[in-house]
PDB file of C-alpha atoms in Angstrom:
ATOM      1  CA  MET A   1      -4.396  21.543  -0.206  1.00  0.00           C
ATOM      2  CA  TYR A   2      -4.169  18.412  -2.347  1.00  0.00           C
ATOM      3  CA  GLY A   3      -3.468  16.257   0.713  1.00  0.00           C
ATOM      4  CA  VAL A   4      -6.314  17.796   2.735  1.00  0.00           C
ATOM      5  CA  GLY A   5      -8.716  17.340  -0.161  1.00  0.00           C
ATOM      6  CA  PHE A   6      -7.695  13.717  -0.539  1.00  0.00           C
ATOM      7  CA  THR A   7      -8.275  13.045   3.156  1.00  0.00           C
ATOM      8  CA  ILE A   8     -11.691  14.735   3.172  1.00  0.00           C
ATOM      9  CA  PHE A   9     -12.762  12.682   0.168  1.00  0.00           C
ATOM     10  CA  TYR A  10     -11.118   9.370   1.063  1.00  0.00           C
ATOM     11  CA  TYR A  11     -11.884   8.711   4.714  1.00  0.00           C
ATOM     12  CA  PRO A  12     -15.681   9.093   4.662  1.00  0.00           C
ATOM     13  CA  ILE A  13     -15.734   6.466   1.897  1.00  0.00           C
ATOM     14  CA  ILE A  14     -13.508   4.169   3.951  1.00  0.00           C
ATOM     15  CA  GLY A  15     -15.832   4.724   6.916  1.00  0.00           C
ATOM     16  CA  MET A  16     -18.882   3.739   4.853  1.00  0.00           C
ATOM     17  CA  VAL A  17     -17.197   0.522   3.735  1.00  0.00           C
ATOM     18  CA  ASN A  18     -16.179  -0.198   7.323  1.00  0.00           C
ATOM     19  CA  GLU A  19     -19.796   0.192   8.505  1.00  0.00           C
ATOM     20  CA  PHE A  20     -21.410  -2.020   5.889  1.00  0.00           C
ATOM     21  CA  TRP A  21     -18.934  -4.869   5.373  1.00  0.00           C
ATOM     22  CA  ILE A  22     -18.349  -7.210   8.308  1.00  0.00           C
ATOM     23  CA  ALA A  23     -17.601 -10.833   7.389  1.00  0.00           C
ATOM     24  CA  ARG A  24     -15.951  -9.857   4.096  1.00  0.00           C
ATOM     25  CA  ARG A  25     -14.378  -6.618   5.207  1.00  0.00           C
ATOM     26  CA  GLY A  26     -10.918  -7.654   4.042  1.00  0.00           C
ATOM     27  CA  MET A  27     -12.188  -8.316   0.530  1.00  0.00           C
ATOM     28  CA  ALA A  28     -14.062  -5.004   0.514  1.00  0.00           C
ATOM     29  CA  TYR A  29     -10.950  -3.095   1.521  1.00  0.00           C
ATOM     30  CA  GLY A  30      -8.938  -5.026  -1.042  1.00  0.00           C
ATOM     31  CA  ILE A  31     -11.316  -3.961  -3.819  1.00  0.00           C
ATOM     32  CA  LEU A  32     -11.316  -0.363  -2.626  1.00  0.00           C
ATOM     33  CA  CYS A  33      -7.537  -0.135  -2.285  1.00  0.00           C
ATOM     34  CA  SER A  34      -6.950  -1.828  -5.628  1.00  0.00           C
ATOM     35  CA  SER A  35      -9.160   0.652  -7.473  1.00  0.00           C
ATOM     36  CA  SER A  36      -6.311   3.172  -7.468  1.00  0.00           C
ATOM     37  CA  GLY A  37      -4.190   0.562  -9.192  1.00  0.00           C
ATOM     38  CA  VAL A  38      -6.759   0.291 -11.986  1.00  0.00           C
ATOM     39  CA  SER A  39      -6.220   3.927 -12.921  1.00  0.00           C
ATOM     40  CA  GLY A  40      -2.490   3.355 -12.506  1.00  0.00           C
ATOM     41  CA  THR A  41      -2.546   0.947 -15.431  1.00  0.00           C
ATOM     42  CA  VAL A  42      -3.195   3.775 -17.885  1.00  0.00           C
ATOM     43  CA  MET A  43      -2.101   6.953 -16.100  1.00  0.00           C
ATOM     44  CA  PRO A  44       1.707   6.528 -16.400  1.00  0.00           C
ATOM     45  CA  VAL A  45       1.576   6.092 -20.179  1.00  0.00           C
ATOM     46  CA  THR A  46      -1.084   8.782 -20.558  1.00  0.00           C
ATOM     47  CA  LEU A  47       0.837  11.313 -18.486  1.00  0.00           C
ATOM     48  CA  GLU A  48       4.029  10.514 -20.366  1.00  0.00           C
ATOM     49  CA  ALA A  49       2.305  11.310 -23.670  1.00  0.00           C
ATOM     50  CA  LEU A  50       0.658  14.479 -22.322  1.00  0.00           C
ATOM     51  CA  LEU A  51       3.919  15.792 -20.879  1.00  0.00           C
ATOM     52  CA  HIS A  52       5.757  15.300 -24.150  1.00  0.00           C
ATOM     53  CA  ARG A  53       3.032  16.954 -26.216  1.00  0.00           C
ATOM     54  CA  TYR A  54       1.649  19.734 -23.996  1.00  0.00           C
ATOM     55  CA  GLY A  55       4.166  20.278 -21.187  1.00  0.00           C
ATOM     56  CA  LEU A  56       3.785  20.324 -17.416  1.00  0.00           C
ATOM     57  CA  PRO A  57       1.300  23.220 -16.807  1.00  0.00           C
ATOM     58  CA  THR A  58      -1.290  22.001 -19.323  1.00  0.00           C
ATOM     59  CA  THR A  59      -0.934  18.383 -18.170  1.00  0.00           C
ATOM     60  CA  LEU A  60      -1.538  19.313 -14.529  1.00  0.00           C
ATOM     61  CA  ARG A  61      -4.622  21.339 -15.434  1.00  0.00           C
ATOM     62  CA  ALA A  62      -5.943  18.440 -17.498  1.00  0.00           C
ATOM     63  CA  VAL A  63      -5.451  16.072 -14.565  1.00  0.00           C
ATOM     64  CA  ALA A  64      -7.250  18.483 -12.214  1.00  0.00           C
ATOM     65  CA  VAL A  65     -10.225  18.794 -14.551  1.00  0.00           C
ATOM     66  CA  GLY A  66     -10.272  15.043 -15.094  1.00  0.00           C
ATOM     67  CA  LEU A  67     -10.334  14.360 -11.342  1.00  0.00           C
ATOM     68  CA  ALA A  68     -13.213  16.802 -10.824  1.00  0.00           C
ATOM     69  CA  LEU A  69     -15.287  15.417 -13.714  1.00  0.00           C
ATOM     70  CA  SER A  70     -14.694  11.749 -12.870  1.00  0.00           C
ATOM     71  CA  THR A  71     -15.348  11.972  -9.109  1.00  0.00           C
ATOM     72  CA  GLY A  72     -17.673  14.951  -8.607  1.00  0.00           C
ATOM     73  CA  PRO A  73     -20.823  13.449 -10.167  1.00  0.00           C
ATOM     74  CA  LEU A  74     -20.449  10.306  -8.017  1.00  0.00           C
ATOM     75  CA  ILE A  75     -20.473  12.101  -4.659  1.00  0.00           C
ATOM     76  CA  PRO A  76     -24.312  12.306  -4.364  1.00  0.00           C
ATOM     77  CA  PHE A  77     -24.450   8.498  -4.583  1.00  0.00           C
ATOM     78  CA  LEU A  78     -22.171   8.010  -1.548  1.00  0.00           C
ATOM     79  CA  ARG A  79     -24.404   7.243   1.422  1.00  0.00           C
ATOM     80  CA  GLY A  80     -23.396   5.532   4.624  1.00  0.00           C
ATOM     81  CA  GLN A  81     -25.359   2.550   5.858  1.00  0.00           C
ATOM     82  CA  THR A  82     -24.787  -0.135   8.440  1.00  0.00           C
ATOM     83  CA  ARG A  83     -25.842  -3.729   9.000  1.00  0.00           C
ATOM     84  CA  GLU A  84     -24.945  -3.727  12.695  1.00  0.00           C
ATOM     85  CA  PRO A  85     -27.776  -3.967  15.273  1.00  0.00           C
ATOM     86  CA  GLU A  86     -29.037  -0.675  16.670  1.00  0.00           C
ATOM     87  CA  GLN A  87     -27.705  -1.519  20.127  1.00  0.00           C
ATOM     88  CA  ALA A  88     -24.235  -2.087  18.686  1.00  0.00           C
ATOM     89  CA  GLN A  89     -24.419   1.241  16.869  1.00  0.00           C
ATOM     90  CA  VAL A  90     -25.089   3.041  20.135  1.00  0.00           C
ATOM     91  CA  ALA A  91     -22.329   1.112  21.891  1.00  0.00           C
ATOM     92  CA  VAL A  92     -19.679   2.090  19.367  1.00  0.00           C
ATOM     93  CA  SER A  93     -20.666   5.746  18.999  1.00  0.00           C
ATOM     94  CA  GLN A  94     -17.553   6.594  21.023  1.00  0.00           C
ATOM     95  CA  THR A  95     -14.231   5.201  19.865  1.00  0.00           C
ATOM     96  CA  ASP A  96     -12.670   2.755  22.305  1.00  0.00           C
ATOM     97  CA  TRP A  97      -8.945   3.432  22.222  1.00  0.00           C
ATOM     98  CA  GLY A  98      -8.202   0.420  24.369  1.00  0.00           C
ATOM     99  CA  PHE A  99      -6.500  -1.274  21.417  1.00  0.00           C
ATOM    100  CA  LEU A 100      -3.546   1.057  22.019  1.00  0.00           C
ATOM    101  CA  ARG A 101      -2.751  -1.115  25.046  1.00  0.00           C
ATOM    102  CA  VAL A 102      -2.792  -4.328  22.989  1.00  0.00           C
ATOM    103  CA  PRO A 103       0.790  -5.488  22.235  1.00  0.00           C
ATOM    104  CA  LEU A 104      -0.313  -6.965  18.928  1.00  0.00           C
ATOM    105  CA  PHE A 105      -1.305  -3.495  17.708  1.00  0.00           C
ATOM    106  CA  TRP A 106       2.234  -2.213  18.232  1.00  0.00           C
ATOM    107  CA  ILE A 107       3.680  -5.289  16.545  1.00  0.00           C
ATOM    108  CA  TYR A 108       1.575  -4.528  13.483  1.00  0.00           C
ATOM    109  CA  THR A 109       2.393  -0.828  13.734  1.00  0.00           C
ATOM    110  CA  THR A 110       6.144  -1.479  13.754  1.00  0.00           C
ATOM    111  CA  SER A 111       5.900  -3.932  10.873  1.00  0.00           C
ATOM    112  CA  ASN A 112       3.742  -1.487   8.923  1.00  0.00           C
ATOM    113  CA  LEU A 113       6.140   1.419   9.505  1.00  0.00           C
ATOM    114  CA  MET A 114       9.120  -0.632   8.328  1.00  0.00           C
ATOM    115  CA  GLN A 115       7.228  -1.760   5.239  1.00  0.00           C
ATOM    116  CA  GLY A 116       6.155   1.809   4.503  1.00  0.00           C
ATOM    117  CA  LEU A 117       9.704   3.143   4.707  1.00  0.00           C
ATOM    118  CA  GLY A 118      10.806   1.014   1.771  1.00  0.00           C
ATOM    119  CA  TYR A 119       7.593   0.429  -0.138  1.00  0.00           C
ATOM    120  CA  PHE A 120       7.576   3.553  -2.302  1.00  0.00           C
ATOM    121  CA  PHE A 121      11.142   3.388  -3.654  1.00  0.00           C
ATOM    122  CA  PRO A 122      10.470   1.023  -6.582  1.00  0.00           C
ATOM    123  CA  SER A 123       7.579   3.119  -7.907  1.00  0.00           C
ATOM    124  CA  LEU A 124       9.692   6.266  -7.478  1.00  0.00           C
ATOM    125  CA  TYR A 125      12.832   5.019  -9.194  1.00  0.00           C
ATOM    126  CA  LEU A 126      11.777   2.236 -11.559  1.00  0.00           C
ATOM    127  CA  PRO A 127      11.301   4.643 -14.517  1.00  0.00           C
ATOM    128  CA  SER A 128      14.648   6.374 -13.950  1.00  0.00           C
ATOM    129  CA  TYR A 129      16.313   2.998 -13.387  1.00  0.00           C
ATOM    130  CA  ALA A 130      14.957   1.859 -16.761  1.00  0.00           C
ATOM    131  CA  SER A 131      16.305   5.017 -18.392  1.00  0.00           C
ATOM    132  CA  THR A 132      19.690   4.435 -16.762  1.00  0.00           C
ATOM    133  CA  MET A 133      19.761   0.976 -18.313  1.00  0.00           C
ATOM    134  CA  GLY A 134      19.088   2.527 -21.711  1.00  0.00           C
ATOM    135  CA  LEU A 135      15.472   1.375 -21.956  1.00  0.00           C
ATOM    136  CA  GLY A 136      13.921   4.830 -22.417  1.00  0.00           C
ATOM    137  CA  SER A 137      11.186   6.734 -20.572  1.00  0.00           C
ATOM    138  CA  THR A 138       8.322   5.026 -22.413  1.00  0.00           C
ATOM    139  CA  ARG A 139       9.332   1.598 -21.161  1.00  0.00           C
ATOM    140  CA  GLY A 140       9.781   3.069 -17.690  1.00  0.00           C
ATOM    141  CA  ALA A 141       6.171   4.276 -17.745  1.00  0.00           C
ATOM    142  CA  LEU A 142       5.097   0.865 -19.036  1.00  0.00           C
ATOM    143  CA  LEU A 143       6.782  -0.791 -16.050  1.00  0.00           C
ATOM    144  CA  LEU A 144       4.703   1.373 -13.702  1.00  0.00           C
ATOM    145  CA  ALA A 145       1.570   0.350 -15.588  1.00  0.00           C
ATOM    146  CA  VAL A 146       2.513  -3.326 -15.241  1.00  0.00           C
ATOM    147  CA  MET A 147       3.160  -2.826 -11.537  1.00  0.00           C
ATOM    148  CA  SER A 148      -0.244  -1.171 -11.136  1.00  0.00           C
ATOM    149  CA  VAL A 149      -2.016  -4.136 -12.729  1.00  0.00           C
ATOM    150  CA  SER A 150      -0.164  -6.479 -10.392  1.00  0.00           C
ATOM    151  CA  GLN A 151      -1.050  -4.285  -7.411  1.00  0.00           C
ATOM    152  CA  VAL A 152      -4.737  -4.621  -8.246  1.00  0.00           C
ATOM    153  CA  LEU A 153      -4.467  -8.410  -8.299  1.00  0.00           C
ATOM    154  CA  GLY A 154      -2.370  -8.463  -5.139  1.00  0.00           C
ATOM    155  CA  GLN A 155      -4.710  -6.331  -3.076  1.00  0.00           C
ATOM    156  CA  LEU A 156      -7.754  -8.261  -4.243  1.00  0.00           C
ATOM    157  CA  SER A 157      -6.062 -11.570  -3.459  1.00  0.00           C
ATOM    158  CA  PHE A 158      -4.693 -10.664  -0.031  1.00  0.00           C
ATOM    159  CA  GLY A 159      -7.947  -8.963   0.962  1.00  0.00           C
ATOM    160  CA  TYR A 160      -9.913 -12.054  -0.036  1.00  0.00           C
ATOM    161  CA  LEU A 161      -7.527 -14.449   1.693  1.00  0.00           C
ATOM    162  CA  SER A 162      -7.626 -12.448   4.923  1.00  0.00           C
ATOM    163  CA  ASP A 163     -11.369 -13.206   5.075  1.00  0.00           C
ATOM    164  CA  ARG A 164     -10.962 -16.916   4.370  1.00  0.00           C
ATOM    165  CA  ARG A 165      -9.448 -17.935   7.714  1.00  0.00           C
ATOM    166  CA  PHE A 166      -5.898 -17.390   6.566  1.00  0.00           C
ATOM    167  CA  SER A 167      -3.704 -16.103   9.376  1.00  0.00           C
ATOM    168  CA  VAL A 168      -3.000 -12.372   9.076  1.00  0.00           C
ATOM    169  CA  ASN A 169       0.496 -13.057  10.390  1.00  0.00           C
ATOM    170  CA  VAL A 170       1.176 -15.642   7.672  1.00  0.00           C
ATOM    171  CA  LEU A 171      -0.089 -13.272   4.978  1.00  0.00           C
ATOM    172  CA  THR A 172       2.026 -10.456   6.383  1.00  0.00           C
ATOM    173  CA  LEU A 173       5.172 -12.575   6.319  1.00  0.00           C
ATOM    174  CA  THR A 174       4.378 -13.785   2.815  1.00  0.00           C
ATOM    175  CA  SER A 175       3.940 -10.219   1.581  1.00  0.00           C
ATOM    176  CA  THR A 176       7.111  -8.821   3.118  1.00  0.00           C
ATOM    177  CA  LEU A 177       9.436 -11.770   2.469  1.00  0.00           C
ATOM    178  CA  ALA A 178       8.375 -12.103  -1.153  1.00  0.00           C
ATOM    179  CA  SER A 179       8.808  -8.340  -1.626  1.00  0.00           C
ATOM    180  CA  ALA A 180      12.269  -8.429  -0.058  1.00  0.00           C
ATOM    181  CA  THR A 181      13.327 -11.342  -2.274  1.00  0.00           C
ATOM    182  CA  ALA A 182      12.091  -9.575  -5.406  1.00  0.00           C
ATOM    183  CA  VAL A 183      13.901  -6.354  -4.537  1.00  0.00           C
ATOM    184  CA  LEU A 184      17.250  -7.868  -3.557  1.00  0.00           C
ATOM    185  CA  THR A 185      17.410 -10.284  -6.488  1.00  0.00           C
ATOM    186  CA  LEU A 186      15.286  -9.219  -9.446  1.00  0.00           C
ATOM    187  CA  TRP A 187      15.667  -5.447  -9.089  1.00  0.00           C
ATOM    188  CA  GLY A 188      19.245  -5.412  -7.914  1.00  0.00           C
ATOM    189  CA  LEU A 189      20.443  -7.755 -10.676  1.00  0.00           C
ATOM    190  CA  ALA A 190      18.160  -6.519 -13.473  1.00  0.00           C
ATOM    191  CA  GLN A 191      19.858  -5.473 -16.686  1.00  0.00           C
ATOM    192  CA  SER A 192      16.981  -5.974 -19.118  1.00  0.00           C
ATOM    193  CA  PHE A 193      13.365  -4.931 -19.568  1.00  0.00           C
ATOM    194  CA  ALA A 194      12.174  -8.523 -19.148  1.00  0.00           C
ATOM    195  CA  VAL A 195      13.703  -8.901 -15.686  1.00  0.00           C
ATOM    196  CA  LEU A 196      12.396  -5.495 -14.609  1.00  0.00           C
ATOM    197  CA  GLY A 197       8.969  -6.539 -15.866  1.00  0.00           C
ATOM    198  CA  VAL A 198       9.037  -9.698 -13.743  1.00  0.00           C
ATOM    199  CA  PHE A 199      10.130  -7.589 -10.770  1.00  0.00           C
ATOM    200  CA  ALA A 200       7.250  -5.150 -11.329  1.00  0.00           C
ATOM    201  CA  ILE A 201       4.774  -8.049 -11.359  1.00  0.00           C
ATOM    202  CA  VAL A 202       6.129  -9.822  -8.269  1.00  0.00           C
ATOM    203  CA  TYR A 203       6.748  -6.696  -6.189  1.00  0.00           C
ATOM    204  CA  GLY A 204       3.464  -5.091  -7.194  1.00  0.00           C
ATOM    205  CA  PHE A 205       1.484  -8.188  -6.212  1.00  0.00           C
ATOM    206  CA  PHE A 206       3.103  -8.948  -2.865  1.00  0.00           C
ATOM    207  CA  GLY A 207       4.063  -5.428  -1.816  1.00  0.00           C
ATOM    208  CA  ALA A 208       0.617  -3.925  -2.393  1.00  0.00           C
ATOM    209  CA  GLY A 209      -1.085  -6.910  -0.793  1.00  0.00           C
ATOM    210  CA  TYR A 210       0.135  -5.720   2.606  1.00  0.00           C
ATOM    211  CA  THR A 211      -2.187  -2.699   2.574  1.00  0.00           C
ATOM    212  CA  ALA A 212      -5.268  -4.849   1.978  1.00  0.00           C
ATOM    213  CA  MET A 213      -4.690  -6.551   5.352  1.00  0.00           C
ATOM    214  CA  TRP A 214      -5.071  -3.372   7.418  1.00  0.00           C
ATOM    215  CA  ALA A 215      -8.779  -4.114   7.832  1.00  0.00           C
ATOM    216  CA  ARG A 216      -8.172  -7.498   9.424  1.00  0.00           C
ATOM    217  CA  MET A 217      -5.279  -6.149  11.458  1.00  0.00           C
ATOM    218  CA  GLY A 218      -7.770  -3.660  12.874  1.00  0.00           C
ATOM    219  CA  THR A 219     -10.345  -6.305  13.746  1.00  0.00           C
ATOM    220  CA  ALA A 220      -7.573  -8.421  15.308  1.00  0.00           C
ATOM    221  CA  VAL A 221      -6.749  -5.753  17.883  1.00  0.00           C
ATOM    222  CA  ALA A 222     -10.120  -3.996  18.382  1.00  0.00           C
ATOM    223  CA  SER A 223     -13.504  -5.323  19.442  1.00  0.00           C
ATOM    224  CA  ASP A 224     -15.806  -3.008  17.490  1.00  0.00           C
ATOM    225  CA  SER A 225     -15.934  -1.471  14.028  1.00  0.00           C
ATOM    226  CA  THR A 226     -15.300   2.095  15.211  1.00  0.00           C
ATOM    227  CA  ALA A 227     -12.092   1.163  17.015  1.00  0.00           C
ATOM    228  CA  ALA A 228     -11.028  -1.062  14.119  1.00  0.00           C
ATOM    229  CA  PHE A 229     -11.484   1.882  11.776  1.00  0.00           C
ATOM    230  CA  ALA A 230      -9.368   4.052  14.099  1.00  0.00           C
ATOM    231  CA  ALA A 231      -6.639   1.390  13.981  1.00  0.00           C
ATOM    232  CA  PHE A 232      -6.903   1.398  10.189  1.00  0.00           C
ATOM    233  CA  GLY A 233      -6.310   5.150  10.207  1.00  0.00           C
ATOM    234  CA  LEU A 234      -3.213   4.764  12.366  1.00  0.00           C
ATOM    235  CA  PHE A 235      -1.840   2.078  10.050  1.00  0.00           C
ATOM    236  CA  ASN A 236      -2.411   4.442   7.145  1.00  0.00           C
ATOM    237  CA  PHE A 237      -0.631   7.193   9.073  1.00  0.00           C
ATOM    238  CA  GLY A 238       2.369   4.930   9.629  1.00  0.00           C
ATOM    239  CA  LYS A 239       2.686   4.152   5.960  1.00  0.00           C
ATOM    240  CA  GLY A 240       2.239   7.848   5.194  1.00  0.00           C
ATOM    241  CA  LEU A 241       5.317   8.585   7.285  1.00  0.00           C
ATOM    242  CA  GLY A 242       7.243   6.239   5.032  1.00  0.00           C
ATOM    243  CA  ASN A 243       5.930   8.103   2.007  1.00  0.00           C
ATOM    244  CA  ILE A 244       7.114  11.432   3.436  1.00  0.00           C
ATOM    245  CA  LEU A 245      10.534  10.118   4.423  1.00  0.00           C
ATOM    246  CA  ALA A 246      11.154   8.301   1.134  1.00  0.00           C
ATOM    247  CA  GLY A 247      12.289  11.466  -0.652  1.00  0.00           C
ATOM    248  CA  PRO A 248      14.814  12.755   1.909  1.00  0.00           C
ATOM    249  CA  ILE A 249      16.175   9.258   2.552  1.00  0.00           C
ATOM    250  CA  SER A 250      16.660   8.482  -1.119  1.00  0.00           C
ATOM    251  CA  ALA A 251      18.510  11.754  -1.676  1.00  0.00           C
ATOM    252  CA  GLY A 252      21.280  10.445   0.545  1.00  0.00           C
ATOM    253  CA  LEU A 253      21.264   6.968  -0.980  1.00  0.00           C
ATOM    254  CA  LEU A 254      21.598   7.783  -4.670  1.00  0.00           C
ATOM    255  CA  LEU A 255      25.131   7.809  -6.067  1.00  0.00           C
ATOM    256  CA  ASP A 256      26.438   9.977  -8.891  1.00  0.00           C
ATOM    257  CA  HIS A 257      28.308   7.267 -10.773  1.00  0.00           C
ATOM    258  CA  VAL A 258      26.502   4.763 -13.037  1.00  0.00           C
ATOM    259  CA  ASP A 259      27.789   1.310 -13.948  1.00  0.00           C
ATOM    260  CA  THR A 260      25.110  -0.845 -15.591  1.00  0.00           C
ATOM    261  CA  ILE A 261      27.124  -4.017 -15.022  1.00  0.00           C
ATOM    262  CA  LYS A 262      27.209  -3.678 -11.248  1.00  0.00           C
ATOM    263  CA  TYR A 263      24.496  -4.448  -8.713  1.00  0.00           C
ATOM    264  CA  GLY A 264      21.706  -1.880  -8.876  1.00  0.00           C
ATOM    265  CA  ALA A 265      23.527  -0.133 -11.730  1.00  0.00           C
ATOM    266  CA  PHE A 266      25.767   1.117  -8.877  1.00  0.00           C
ATOM    267  CA  ARG A 267      23.811   4.391  -8.688  1.00  0.00           C
ATOM    268  CA  TYR A 268      20.786   2.644  -7.141  1.00  0.00           C
ATOM    269  CA  GLU A 269      22.669   0.016  -5.143  1.00  0.00           C
ATOM    270  CA  ALA A 270      22.006   1.603  -1.754  1.00  0.00           C
ATOM    271  CA  VAL A 271      18.354   2.255  -2.666  1.00  0.00           C
ATOM    272  CA  VAL A 272      17.841  -1.414  -3.546  1.00  0.00           C
ATOM    273  CA  ILE A 273      19.546  -2.642  -0.374  1.00  0.00           C
ATOM    274  CA  PHE A 274      17.628  -0.171   1.810  1.00  0.00           C
ATOM    275  CA  THR A 275      14.293  -1.190   0.282  1.00  0.00           C
ATOM    276  CA  GLY A 276      14.988  -4.888   0.720  1.00  0.00           C
ATOM    277  CA  SER A 277      16.202  -4.324   4.280  1.00  0.00           C
ATOM    278  CA  CYS A 278      13.004  -2.466   5.159  1.00  0.00           C
ATOM    279  CA  MET A 279      10.935  -5.394   3.919  1.00  0.00           C
ATOM    280  CA  LEU A 280      13.041  -7.831   5.944  1.00  0.00           C
ATOM    281  CA  ALA A 281      12.702  -5.598   9.015  1.00  0.00           C
ATOM    282  CA  SER A 282       8.941  -5.561   8.507  1.00  0.00           C
ATOM    283  CA  ALA A 283       8.883  -9.356   8.363  1.00  0.00           C
ATOM    284  CA  ALA A 284      11.088  -9.611  11.446  1.00  0.00           C
ATOM    285  CA  SER A 285       8.738  -7.291  13.349  1.00  0.00           C
ATOM    286  CA  ALA A 286       5.713  -9.354  12.345  1.00  0.00           C
ATOM    287  CA  THR A 287       7.289 -12.548  13.669  1.00  0.00           C
ATOM    288  CA  ALA A 288       7.071 -11.074  17.186  1.00  0.00           C
ATOM    289  CA  ALA A 289       3.389 -12.078  17.117  1.00  0.00           C
ATOM    290  CA  TYR A 290       4.540 -15.706  17.394  1.00  0.00           C
ATOM    291  CA  PHE A 291       6.869 -15.248  20.363  1.00  0.00           C
ATOM    292  CA  LYS A 292       4.013 -15.046  22.819  1.00  0.00           C
ATOM    293  CA  PRO A 293       0.349 -15.964  22.450  1.00  0.00           C
ATOM    294  CA  TRP A 294      -0.825 -12.342  22.432  1.00  0.00           C
ATOM    295  CA  LYS A 295      -4.492 -12.277  23.267  1.00  0.00           C
ATOM    296  CA  ALA A 296      -6.300 -10.632  20.363  1.00  0.00           C
ATOM    297  CA  VAL A 297      -9.963  -9.970  19.857  1.00  0.00           C
ATOM    298  CA  SER A 298     -10.101 -11.726  16.508  1.00  0.00           C
ATOM    299  CA  ALA A 299      -9.571 -15.457  16.109  1.00  0.00           C
ATOM    300  CA  ARG A 300      -8.240 -14.859  12.609  1.00  0.00           C
ATOM    301  CA  VAL A 301      -4.696 -14.003  13.777  1.00  0.00           C
TER     302      VAL A 301
END
C-alpha cells in the first residue's frame, strides 16, 4: 500500500515537470530528485531520537501523520501545464515506444540496472558499519544525514550540467567511476568517523548524481516529451529492481565474524566489493555508447 501510494503521488508530479520544463529539464529533475535528500538531512537523526524515546509503533504513526500533514495541503496547488505548441501536444498524445529499438536506450538501461544493484548498500549498511567500528548509532545516523546533504548537491549539480551541453555519457562515467573509487577505497579502508564522513560526502554527491541524468537520457533516445517520460519511468523501474534485490543479495554477502583491522571490517568486505563492482560494471556498460556512433535524437549525448 505504501508503494502504490508513493507511485500515485509521485508520477503525476514528475509528469507535470516533464511537460513544463524543456531546455532546463535536467536541472528541474535534479531539483525535484534532490528534494528527498533535503528531508534526509534531518530525518535520520530525528527518527533515531524518536525510536529511543517512544519506540517503533509510536514513531511510525508520527511519521504517517507527518507525511499526511506536510503533503496533503499542497495537493490542490499541483496543476499540470505545458509550454509545447498545441500541434505538438496532439502529436504526442500517444506514447511512441520506438525508443525501445534504439541501442542507446539499452546501453543506458544496462548501465542504470548495474548502478541500481549496488547503489543502496551504503545507505543500508553505513549506520551498522559505524556501530561495528565502535562509533555508536548516533554517529551512524549523522553519516546518513551528511550523505543526504551531499546527495542534494550532487543531483542539483549533475542535473544542471546535463543541460549545459555536457555529454550525458561523460557525466555517467564520472558518476559511476567516482562512486566506485569511493566505495573500494574510502569505505573499504575506513576505520574512523572522519574517513566515513568523507566517503558519505563523495559517494552521496557522485552516486546520487546519476539519477538526475535520467531526464536527459530520455531525451537522448526519444523524440518527444511523452516518450522521454516513458523512458524515465523505465529507468526508474530498473533502479527499483536494484532496490528490491539489495536485501536478498546482502543477506548472502554479510559475514558473521568482525575484524575492524581488516578490509571492510571483514564482515562487510563482500558488500563493499560487490557495491564497487556494480559501479564499475555500470561504467563499463556506459562506455558502449562510444564503440559505435549510435544515432540518438538528442545532440547532447
